PDB file of C-alpha atoms in Angstrom:
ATOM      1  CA  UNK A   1       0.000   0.000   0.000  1.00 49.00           C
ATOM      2  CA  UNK A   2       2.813   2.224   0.913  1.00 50.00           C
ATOM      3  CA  UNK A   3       4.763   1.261  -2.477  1.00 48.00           C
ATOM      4  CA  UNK A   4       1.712   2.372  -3.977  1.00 51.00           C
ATOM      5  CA  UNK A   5       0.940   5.611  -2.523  1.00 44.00           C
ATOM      6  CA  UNK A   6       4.618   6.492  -2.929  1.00 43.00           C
ATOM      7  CA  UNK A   7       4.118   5.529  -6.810  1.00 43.00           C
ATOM      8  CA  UNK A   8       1.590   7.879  -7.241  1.00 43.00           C
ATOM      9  CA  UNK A   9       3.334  10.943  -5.303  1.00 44.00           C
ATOM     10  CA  UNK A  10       6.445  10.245  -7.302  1.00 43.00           C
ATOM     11  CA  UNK A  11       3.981  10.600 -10.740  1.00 45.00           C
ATOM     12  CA  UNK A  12       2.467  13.550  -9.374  1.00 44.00           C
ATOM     13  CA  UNK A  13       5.943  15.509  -8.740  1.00 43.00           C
ATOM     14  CA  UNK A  14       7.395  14.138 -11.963  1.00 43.00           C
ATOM     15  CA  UNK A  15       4.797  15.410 -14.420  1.00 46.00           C
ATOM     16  CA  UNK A  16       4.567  18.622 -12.511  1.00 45.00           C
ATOM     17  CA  UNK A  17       8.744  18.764 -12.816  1.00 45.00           C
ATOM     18  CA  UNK A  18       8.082  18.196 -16.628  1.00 44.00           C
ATOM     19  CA  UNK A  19       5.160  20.706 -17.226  1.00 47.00           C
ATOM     20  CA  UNK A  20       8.020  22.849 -14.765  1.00 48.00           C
ATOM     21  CA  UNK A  21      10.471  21.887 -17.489  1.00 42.00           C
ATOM     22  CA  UNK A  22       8.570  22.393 -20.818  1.00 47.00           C
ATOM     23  CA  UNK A  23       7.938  26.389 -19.654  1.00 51.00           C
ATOM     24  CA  UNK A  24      10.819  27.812 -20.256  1.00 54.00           C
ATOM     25  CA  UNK A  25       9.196  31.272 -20.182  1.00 72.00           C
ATOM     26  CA  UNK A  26       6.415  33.234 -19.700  1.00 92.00           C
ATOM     27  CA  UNK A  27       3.103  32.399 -21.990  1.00 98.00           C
ATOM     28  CA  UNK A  28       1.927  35.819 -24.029  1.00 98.00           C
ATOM     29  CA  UNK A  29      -1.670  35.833 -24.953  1.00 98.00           C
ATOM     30  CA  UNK A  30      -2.252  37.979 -27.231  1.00 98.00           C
ATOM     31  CA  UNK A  31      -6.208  39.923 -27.698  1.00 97.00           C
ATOM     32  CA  UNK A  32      -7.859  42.158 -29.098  1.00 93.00           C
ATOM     33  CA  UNK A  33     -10.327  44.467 -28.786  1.00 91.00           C
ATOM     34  CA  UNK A  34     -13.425  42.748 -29.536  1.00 91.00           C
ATOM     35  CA  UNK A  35     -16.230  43.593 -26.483  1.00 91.00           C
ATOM     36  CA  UNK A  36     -17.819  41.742 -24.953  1.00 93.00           C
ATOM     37  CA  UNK A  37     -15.414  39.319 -24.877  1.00 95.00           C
ATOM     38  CA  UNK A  38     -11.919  41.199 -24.923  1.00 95.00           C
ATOM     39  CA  UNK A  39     -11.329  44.850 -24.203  1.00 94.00           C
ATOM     40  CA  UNK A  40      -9.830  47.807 -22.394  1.00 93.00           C
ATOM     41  CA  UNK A  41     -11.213  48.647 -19.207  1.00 91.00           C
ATOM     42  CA  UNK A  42     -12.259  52.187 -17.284  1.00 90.00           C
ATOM     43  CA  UNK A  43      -8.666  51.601 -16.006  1.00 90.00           C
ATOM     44  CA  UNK A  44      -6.089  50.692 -18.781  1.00 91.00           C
ATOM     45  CA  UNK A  45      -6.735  47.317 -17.912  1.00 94.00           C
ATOM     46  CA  UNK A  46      -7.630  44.526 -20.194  1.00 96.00           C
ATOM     47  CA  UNK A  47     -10.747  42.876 -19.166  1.00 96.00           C
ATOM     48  CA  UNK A  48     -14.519  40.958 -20.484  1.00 97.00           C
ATOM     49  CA  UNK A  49     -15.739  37.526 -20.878  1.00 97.00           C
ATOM     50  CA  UNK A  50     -12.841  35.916 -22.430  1.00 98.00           C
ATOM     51  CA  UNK A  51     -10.020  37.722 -20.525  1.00 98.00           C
ATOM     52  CA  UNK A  52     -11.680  36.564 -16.805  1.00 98.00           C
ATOM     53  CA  UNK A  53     -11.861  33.276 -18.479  1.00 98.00           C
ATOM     54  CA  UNK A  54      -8.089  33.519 -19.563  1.00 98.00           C
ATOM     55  CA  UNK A  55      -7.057  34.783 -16.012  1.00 98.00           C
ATOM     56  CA  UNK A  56      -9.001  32.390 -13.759  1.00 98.00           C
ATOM     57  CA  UNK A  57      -7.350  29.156 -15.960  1.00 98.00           C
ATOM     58  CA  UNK A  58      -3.645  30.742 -15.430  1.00 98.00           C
ATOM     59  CA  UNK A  59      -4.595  31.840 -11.631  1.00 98.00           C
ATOM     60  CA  UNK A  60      -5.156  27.922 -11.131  1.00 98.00           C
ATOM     61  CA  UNK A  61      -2.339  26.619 -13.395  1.00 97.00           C
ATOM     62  CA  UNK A  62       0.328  29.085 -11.302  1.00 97.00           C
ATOM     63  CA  UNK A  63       2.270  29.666 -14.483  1.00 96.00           C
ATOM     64  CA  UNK A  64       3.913  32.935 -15.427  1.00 97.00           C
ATOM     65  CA  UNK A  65       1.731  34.638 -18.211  1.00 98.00           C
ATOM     66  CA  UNK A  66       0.923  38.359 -19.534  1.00 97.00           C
ATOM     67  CA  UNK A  67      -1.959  39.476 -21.951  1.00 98.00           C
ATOM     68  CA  UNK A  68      -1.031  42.107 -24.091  1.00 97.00           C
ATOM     69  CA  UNK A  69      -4.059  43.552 -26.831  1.00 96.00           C
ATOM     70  CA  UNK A  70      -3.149  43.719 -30.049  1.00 95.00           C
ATOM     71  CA  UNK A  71      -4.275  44.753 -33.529  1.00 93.00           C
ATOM     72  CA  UNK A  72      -6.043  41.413 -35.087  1.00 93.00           C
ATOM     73  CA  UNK A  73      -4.132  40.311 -37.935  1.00 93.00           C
ATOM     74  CA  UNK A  74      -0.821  40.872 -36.021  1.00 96.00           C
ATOM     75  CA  UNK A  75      -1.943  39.100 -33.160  1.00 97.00           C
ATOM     76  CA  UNK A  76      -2.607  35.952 -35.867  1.00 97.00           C
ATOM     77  CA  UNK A  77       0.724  36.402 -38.003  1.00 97.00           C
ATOM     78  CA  UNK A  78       2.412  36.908 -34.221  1.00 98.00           C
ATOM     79  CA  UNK A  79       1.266  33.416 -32.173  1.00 98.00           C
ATOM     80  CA  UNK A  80       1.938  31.649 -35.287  1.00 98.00           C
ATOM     81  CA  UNK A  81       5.553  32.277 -35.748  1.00 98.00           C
ATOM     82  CA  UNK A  82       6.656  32.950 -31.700  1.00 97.00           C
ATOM     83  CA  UNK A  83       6.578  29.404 -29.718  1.00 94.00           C
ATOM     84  CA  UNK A  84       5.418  30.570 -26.252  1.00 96.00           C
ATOM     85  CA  UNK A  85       2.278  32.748 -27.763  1.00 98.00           C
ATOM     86  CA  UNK A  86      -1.376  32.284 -27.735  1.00 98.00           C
ATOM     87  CA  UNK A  87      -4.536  34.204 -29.078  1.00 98.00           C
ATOM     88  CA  UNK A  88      -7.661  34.291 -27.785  1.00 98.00           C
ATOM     89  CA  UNK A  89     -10.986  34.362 -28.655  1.00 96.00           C
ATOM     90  CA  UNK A  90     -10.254  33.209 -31.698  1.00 97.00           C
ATOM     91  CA  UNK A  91     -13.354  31.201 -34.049  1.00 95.00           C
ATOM     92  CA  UNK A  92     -12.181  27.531 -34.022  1.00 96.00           C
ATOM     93  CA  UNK A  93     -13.037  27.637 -38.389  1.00 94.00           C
ATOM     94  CA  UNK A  94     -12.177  24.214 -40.750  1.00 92.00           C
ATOM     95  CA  UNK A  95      -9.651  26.732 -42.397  1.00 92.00           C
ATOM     96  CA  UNK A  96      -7.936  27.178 -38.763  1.00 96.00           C
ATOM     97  CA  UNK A  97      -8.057  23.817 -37.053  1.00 97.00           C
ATOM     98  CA  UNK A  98      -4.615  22.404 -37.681  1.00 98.00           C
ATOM     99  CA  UNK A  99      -2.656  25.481 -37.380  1.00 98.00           C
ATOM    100  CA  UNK A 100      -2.992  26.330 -33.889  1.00 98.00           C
ATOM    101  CA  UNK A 101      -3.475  24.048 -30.837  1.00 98.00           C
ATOM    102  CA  UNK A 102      -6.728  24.433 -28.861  1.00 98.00           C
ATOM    103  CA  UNK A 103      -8.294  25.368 -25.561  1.00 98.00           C
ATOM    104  CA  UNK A 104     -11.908  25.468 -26.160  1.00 97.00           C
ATOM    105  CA  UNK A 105     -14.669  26.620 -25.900  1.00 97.00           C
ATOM    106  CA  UNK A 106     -14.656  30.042 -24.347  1.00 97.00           C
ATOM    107  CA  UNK A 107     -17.803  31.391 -26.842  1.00 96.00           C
ATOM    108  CA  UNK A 108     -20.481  30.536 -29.079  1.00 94.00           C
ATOM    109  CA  UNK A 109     -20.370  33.397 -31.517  1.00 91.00           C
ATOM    110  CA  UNK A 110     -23.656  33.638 -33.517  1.00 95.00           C
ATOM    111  CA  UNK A 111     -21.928  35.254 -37.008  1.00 97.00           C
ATOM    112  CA  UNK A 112     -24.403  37.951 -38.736  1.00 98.00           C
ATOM    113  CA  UNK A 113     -25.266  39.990 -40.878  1.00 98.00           C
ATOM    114  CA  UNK A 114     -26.317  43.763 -39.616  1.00 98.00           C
ATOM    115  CA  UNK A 115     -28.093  46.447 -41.836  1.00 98.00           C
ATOM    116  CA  UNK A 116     -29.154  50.118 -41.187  1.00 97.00           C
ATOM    117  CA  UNK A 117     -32.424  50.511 -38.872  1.00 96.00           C
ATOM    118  CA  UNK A 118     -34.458  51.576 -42.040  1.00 96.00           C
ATOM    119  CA  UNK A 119     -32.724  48.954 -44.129  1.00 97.00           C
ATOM    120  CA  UNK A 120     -35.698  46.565 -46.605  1.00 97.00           C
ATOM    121  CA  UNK A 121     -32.979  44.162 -47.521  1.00 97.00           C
ATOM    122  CA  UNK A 122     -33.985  40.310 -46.978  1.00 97.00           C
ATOM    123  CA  UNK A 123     -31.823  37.755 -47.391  1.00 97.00           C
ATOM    124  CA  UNK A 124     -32.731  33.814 -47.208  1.00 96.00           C
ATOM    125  CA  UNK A 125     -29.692  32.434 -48.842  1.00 96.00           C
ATOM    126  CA  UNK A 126     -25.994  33.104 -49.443  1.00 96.00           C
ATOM    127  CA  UNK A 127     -26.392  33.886 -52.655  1.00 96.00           C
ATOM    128  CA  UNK A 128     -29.132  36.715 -52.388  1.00 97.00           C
ATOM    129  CA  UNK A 129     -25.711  38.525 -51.126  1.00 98.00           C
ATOM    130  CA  UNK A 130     -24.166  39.092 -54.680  1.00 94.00           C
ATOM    131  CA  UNK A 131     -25.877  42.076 -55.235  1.00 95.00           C
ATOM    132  CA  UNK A 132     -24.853  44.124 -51.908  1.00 98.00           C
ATOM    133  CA  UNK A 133     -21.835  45.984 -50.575  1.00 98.00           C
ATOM    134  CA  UNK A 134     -20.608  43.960 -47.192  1.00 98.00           C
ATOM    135  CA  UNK A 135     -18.005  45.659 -45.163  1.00 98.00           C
ATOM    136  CA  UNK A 136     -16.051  43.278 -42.005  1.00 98.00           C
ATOM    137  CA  UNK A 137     -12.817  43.006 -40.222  1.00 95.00           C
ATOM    138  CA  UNK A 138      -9.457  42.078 -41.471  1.00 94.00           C
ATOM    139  CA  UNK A 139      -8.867  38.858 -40.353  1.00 92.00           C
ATOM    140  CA  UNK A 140     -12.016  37.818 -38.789  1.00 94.00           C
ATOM    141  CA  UNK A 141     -13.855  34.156 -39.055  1.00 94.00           C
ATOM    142  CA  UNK A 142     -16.653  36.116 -39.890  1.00 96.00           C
ATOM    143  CA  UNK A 143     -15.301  37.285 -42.831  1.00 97.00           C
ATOM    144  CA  UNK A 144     -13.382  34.186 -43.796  1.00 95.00           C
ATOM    145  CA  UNK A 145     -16.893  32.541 -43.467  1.00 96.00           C
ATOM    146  CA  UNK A 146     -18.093  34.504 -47.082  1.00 97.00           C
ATOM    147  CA  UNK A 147     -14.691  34.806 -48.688  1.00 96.00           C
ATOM    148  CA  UNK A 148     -14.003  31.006 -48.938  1.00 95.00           C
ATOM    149  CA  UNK A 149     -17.639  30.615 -50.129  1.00 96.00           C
ATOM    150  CA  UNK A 150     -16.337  33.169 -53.070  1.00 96.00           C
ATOM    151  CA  UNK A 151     -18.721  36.024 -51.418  1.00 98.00           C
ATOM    152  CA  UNK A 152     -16.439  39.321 -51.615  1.00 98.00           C
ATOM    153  CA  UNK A 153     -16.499  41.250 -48.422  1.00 98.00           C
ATOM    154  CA  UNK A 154     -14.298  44.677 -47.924  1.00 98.00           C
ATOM    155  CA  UNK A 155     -12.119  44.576 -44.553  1.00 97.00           C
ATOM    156  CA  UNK A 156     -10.775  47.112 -42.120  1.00 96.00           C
ATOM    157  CA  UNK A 157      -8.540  47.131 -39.299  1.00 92.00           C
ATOM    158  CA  UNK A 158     -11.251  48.452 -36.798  1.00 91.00           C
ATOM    159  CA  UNK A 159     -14.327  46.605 -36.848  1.00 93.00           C
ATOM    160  CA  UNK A 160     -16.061  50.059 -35.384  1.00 91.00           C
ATOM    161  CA  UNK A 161     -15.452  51.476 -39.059  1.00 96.00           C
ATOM    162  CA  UNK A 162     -18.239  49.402 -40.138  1.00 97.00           C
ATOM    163  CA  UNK A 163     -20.329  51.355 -37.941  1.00 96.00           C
ATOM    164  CA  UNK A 164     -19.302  54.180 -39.846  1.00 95.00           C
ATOM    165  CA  UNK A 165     -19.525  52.935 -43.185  1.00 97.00           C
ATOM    166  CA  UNK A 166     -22.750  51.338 -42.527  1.00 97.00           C
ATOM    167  CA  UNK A 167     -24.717  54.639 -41.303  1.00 96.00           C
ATOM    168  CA  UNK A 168     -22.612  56.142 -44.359  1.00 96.00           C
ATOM    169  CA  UNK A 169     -24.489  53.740 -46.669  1.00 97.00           C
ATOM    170  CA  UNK A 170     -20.494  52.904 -48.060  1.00 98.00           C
ATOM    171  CA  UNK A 171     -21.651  49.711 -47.659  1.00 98.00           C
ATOM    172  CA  UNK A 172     -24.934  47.898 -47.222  1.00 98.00           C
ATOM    173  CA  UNK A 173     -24.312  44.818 -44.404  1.00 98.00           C
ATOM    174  CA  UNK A 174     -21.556  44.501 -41.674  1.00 98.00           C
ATOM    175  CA  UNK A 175     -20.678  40.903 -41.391  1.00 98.00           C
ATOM    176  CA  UNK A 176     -19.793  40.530 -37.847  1.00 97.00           C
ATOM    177  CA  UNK A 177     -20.648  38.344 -34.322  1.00 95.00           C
ATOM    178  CA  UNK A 178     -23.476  39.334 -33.052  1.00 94.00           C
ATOM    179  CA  UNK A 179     -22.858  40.247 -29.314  1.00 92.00           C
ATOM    180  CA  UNK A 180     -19.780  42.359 -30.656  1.00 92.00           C
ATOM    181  CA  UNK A 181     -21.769  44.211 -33.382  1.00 95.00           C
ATOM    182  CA  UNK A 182     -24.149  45.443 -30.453  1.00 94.00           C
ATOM    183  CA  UNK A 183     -21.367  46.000 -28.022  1.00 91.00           C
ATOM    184  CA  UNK A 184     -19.773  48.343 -30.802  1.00 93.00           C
ATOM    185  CA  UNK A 185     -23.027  49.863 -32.530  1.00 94.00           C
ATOM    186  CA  UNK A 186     -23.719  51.146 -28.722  1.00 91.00           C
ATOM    187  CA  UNK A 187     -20.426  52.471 -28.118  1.00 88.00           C
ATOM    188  CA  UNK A 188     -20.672  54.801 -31.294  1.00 90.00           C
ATOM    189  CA  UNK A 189     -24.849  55.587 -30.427  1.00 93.00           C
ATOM    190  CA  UNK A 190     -25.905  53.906 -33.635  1.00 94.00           C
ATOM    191  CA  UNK A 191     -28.825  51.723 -34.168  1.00 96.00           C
ATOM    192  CA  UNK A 192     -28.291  48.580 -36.425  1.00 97.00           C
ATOM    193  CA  UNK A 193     -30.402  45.428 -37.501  1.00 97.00           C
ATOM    194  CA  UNK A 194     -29.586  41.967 -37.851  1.00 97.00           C
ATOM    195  CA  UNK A 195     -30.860  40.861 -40.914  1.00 97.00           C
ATOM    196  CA  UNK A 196     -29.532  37.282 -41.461  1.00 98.00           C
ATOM    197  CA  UNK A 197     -27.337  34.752 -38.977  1.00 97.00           C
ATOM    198  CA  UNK A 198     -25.074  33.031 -41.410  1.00 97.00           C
ATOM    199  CA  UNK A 199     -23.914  30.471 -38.782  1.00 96.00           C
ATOM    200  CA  UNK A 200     -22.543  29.969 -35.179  1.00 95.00           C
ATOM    201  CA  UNK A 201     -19.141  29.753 -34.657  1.00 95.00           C
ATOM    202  CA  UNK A 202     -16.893  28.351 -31.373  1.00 95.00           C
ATOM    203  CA  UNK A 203     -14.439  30.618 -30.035  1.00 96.00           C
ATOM    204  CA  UNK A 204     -11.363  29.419 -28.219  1.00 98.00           C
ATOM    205  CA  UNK A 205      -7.677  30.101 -26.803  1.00 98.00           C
ATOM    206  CA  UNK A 206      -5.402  29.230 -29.969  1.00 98.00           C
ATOM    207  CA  UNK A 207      -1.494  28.242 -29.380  1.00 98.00           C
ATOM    208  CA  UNK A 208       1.225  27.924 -31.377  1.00 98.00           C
ATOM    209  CA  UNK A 209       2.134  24.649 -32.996  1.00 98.00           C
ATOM    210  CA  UNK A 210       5.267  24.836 -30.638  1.00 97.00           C
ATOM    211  CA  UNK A 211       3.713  24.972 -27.564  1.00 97.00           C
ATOM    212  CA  UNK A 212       4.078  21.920 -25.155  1.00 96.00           C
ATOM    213  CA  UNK A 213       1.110  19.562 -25.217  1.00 97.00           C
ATOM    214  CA  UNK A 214       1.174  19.711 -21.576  1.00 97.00           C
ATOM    215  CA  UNK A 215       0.698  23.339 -21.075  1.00 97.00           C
ATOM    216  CA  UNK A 216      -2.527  22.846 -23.396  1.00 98.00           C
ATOM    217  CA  UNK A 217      -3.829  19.829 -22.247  1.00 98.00           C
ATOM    218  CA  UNK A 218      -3.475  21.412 -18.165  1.00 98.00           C
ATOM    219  CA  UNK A 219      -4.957  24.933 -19.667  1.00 98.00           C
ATOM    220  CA  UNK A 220      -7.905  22.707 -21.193  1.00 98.00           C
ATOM    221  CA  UNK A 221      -8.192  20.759 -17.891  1.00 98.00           C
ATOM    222  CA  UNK A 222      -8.680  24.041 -15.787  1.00 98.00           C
ATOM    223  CA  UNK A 223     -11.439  25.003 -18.550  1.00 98.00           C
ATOM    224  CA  UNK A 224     -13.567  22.149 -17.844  1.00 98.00           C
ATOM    225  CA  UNK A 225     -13.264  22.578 -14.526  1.00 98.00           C
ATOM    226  CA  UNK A 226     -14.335  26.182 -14.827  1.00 98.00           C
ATOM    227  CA  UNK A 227     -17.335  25.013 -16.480  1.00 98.00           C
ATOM    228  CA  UNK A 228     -18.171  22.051 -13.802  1.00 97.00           C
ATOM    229  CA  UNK A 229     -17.981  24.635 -10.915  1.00 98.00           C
ATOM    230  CA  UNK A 230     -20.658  27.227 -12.786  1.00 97.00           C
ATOM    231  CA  UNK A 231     -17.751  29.858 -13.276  1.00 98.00           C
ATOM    232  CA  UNK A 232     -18.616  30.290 -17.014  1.00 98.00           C
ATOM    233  CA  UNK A 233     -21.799  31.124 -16.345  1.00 97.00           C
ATOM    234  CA  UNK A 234     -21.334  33.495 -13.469  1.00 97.00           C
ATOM    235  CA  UNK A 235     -19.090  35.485 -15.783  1.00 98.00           C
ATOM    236  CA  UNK A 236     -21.404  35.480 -19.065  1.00 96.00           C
ATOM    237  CA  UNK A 237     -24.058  36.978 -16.611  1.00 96.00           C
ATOM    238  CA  UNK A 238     -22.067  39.366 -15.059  1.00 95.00           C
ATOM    239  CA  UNK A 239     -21.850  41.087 -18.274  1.00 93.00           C
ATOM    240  CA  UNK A 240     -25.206  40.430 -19.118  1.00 89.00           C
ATOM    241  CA  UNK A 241     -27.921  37.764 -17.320  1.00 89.00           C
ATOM    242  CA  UNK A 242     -29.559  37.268 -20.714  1.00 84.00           C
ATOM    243  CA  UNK A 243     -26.175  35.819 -22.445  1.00 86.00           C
ATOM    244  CA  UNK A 244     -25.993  32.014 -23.697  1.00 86.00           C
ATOM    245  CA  UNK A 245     -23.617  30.255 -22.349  1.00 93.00           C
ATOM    246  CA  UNK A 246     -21.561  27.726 -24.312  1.00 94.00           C
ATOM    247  CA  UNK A 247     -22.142  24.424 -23.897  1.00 91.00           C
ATOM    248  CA  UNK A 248     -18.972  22.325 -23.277  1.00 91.00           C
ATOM    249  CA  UNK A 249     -17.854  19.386 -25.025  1.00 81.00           C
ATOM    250  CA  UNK A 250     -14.573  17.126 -24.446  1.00 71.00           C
ATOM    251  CA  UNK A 251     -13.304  15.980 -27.393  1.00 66.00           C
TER     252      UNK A 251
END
């Protein structure tokens, strides 16, 4: 019984000295500003869904981290050339899966289309697009979502200048989530209208390529957990009691 117990202990300290081992450094998580889910605070700091997600996991792991927002399509180029680097919330898309490692799901992000308040514009099908002007976000699932279907959108590198362009009538939809469209649209005082949900897609932590296996597979452990213990949803209703929360499945 004793040779047992001491088998056991000796595992325990030996995969911790490995995981010990394997970070070498501090992680960097890269975000962006994309509210509800990631964005500055009333204080410089970073803060939403995603990043008290992000902080709670690495409170419980004890490893050395920082967050640091960045500009979208840097962020991307950035965790997948630097080995210690992840990027989060980032849409877990076909086009995506094998380049990153994963720690999901933080979101559920309903992708849609939004239109002026006085807009008549009906769509029922992907191709009832061709005829109108879509403006999105360089970078974004949302807008990968339409390009690879061979639907041309034009990008920026602030999704709030769809606002803009959209009350401009530069362009005619803003392809965009649909919590973040809101989040923005009321930031700016603008009214918009969803006029189509093209699909749903799952947001997650993504990790360069590099990164140890065991730092992913503990960060996804500490996720589940979070979800077990009702933390995800005390977070998604802090920010708002009428937000669906994902539902979590191991893989």
């Amino acid at each position: 019984m004793r040779h047992r117990l001491f088998l056991i202990i000796f595992g325990c300290l030996l995969s911790l000295t490995v995981i010990k081992t394997a970070w070498s450094e501090d992680l960097l998580f890269f975000t962006e500003h994309y509210p509800p889910y990631n964005f500055i605070g009333p204080e410089g700091e970073v803060s939403g869904i995603s990043t008290e997600i992000v902080q709670e996991i690495m409170k419980r792991t004890g490893f050395a981290y920082r967050i640091k927002l960045t500009p979208w399509k840097r962020a991307y180029e950035l965790t997948l050339s630097q080995k210690n680097t992840c990027l989060f919330t980032t849409g877990r898309t076909k086009e995506r899966d094998n380049l990153f490692k994963w720690v999901t799901p933080l979101t559920e992000n309903p992708i849609v289309l939004f239109a002026q308040p006085t807009s008549t514009i009906k769509i029922t099908q992907l191709s009832d697009l061709s005829e109108y002007r879509i403006g999105g976000y360089l970078g974004d699932a949302a807008v990968d979502y339409l390009v690879t279907r061979n639907i041309p959108v034009e990008t920026v590198r602030d999704d709030k200048l769809n606002v803009r362009k959209l009350q401009g009538g530069r362009i005619d939809l803003w392809v965009t989530g649909e919590m973040a469209g809101h989040a923005l649209a009321n930031k700016t005082g603008d009214e918009i209208k969803k006029i189509f949900k093209l699909t749903a897609i799952a947001g997650g932590i993504a990790c360069n390529l590099h990164l140890s296996d065991l730092i992913t597979t503990r960060l996804q452990q500490e996720l589940h957990a979070l979800y077990q213990e009702g933390f995800i949803e005390r977070v998604y209703h802090k920010y708002d009691p009428n937000l669906s929360v994902p539902i979590y499945k191991a893989e």
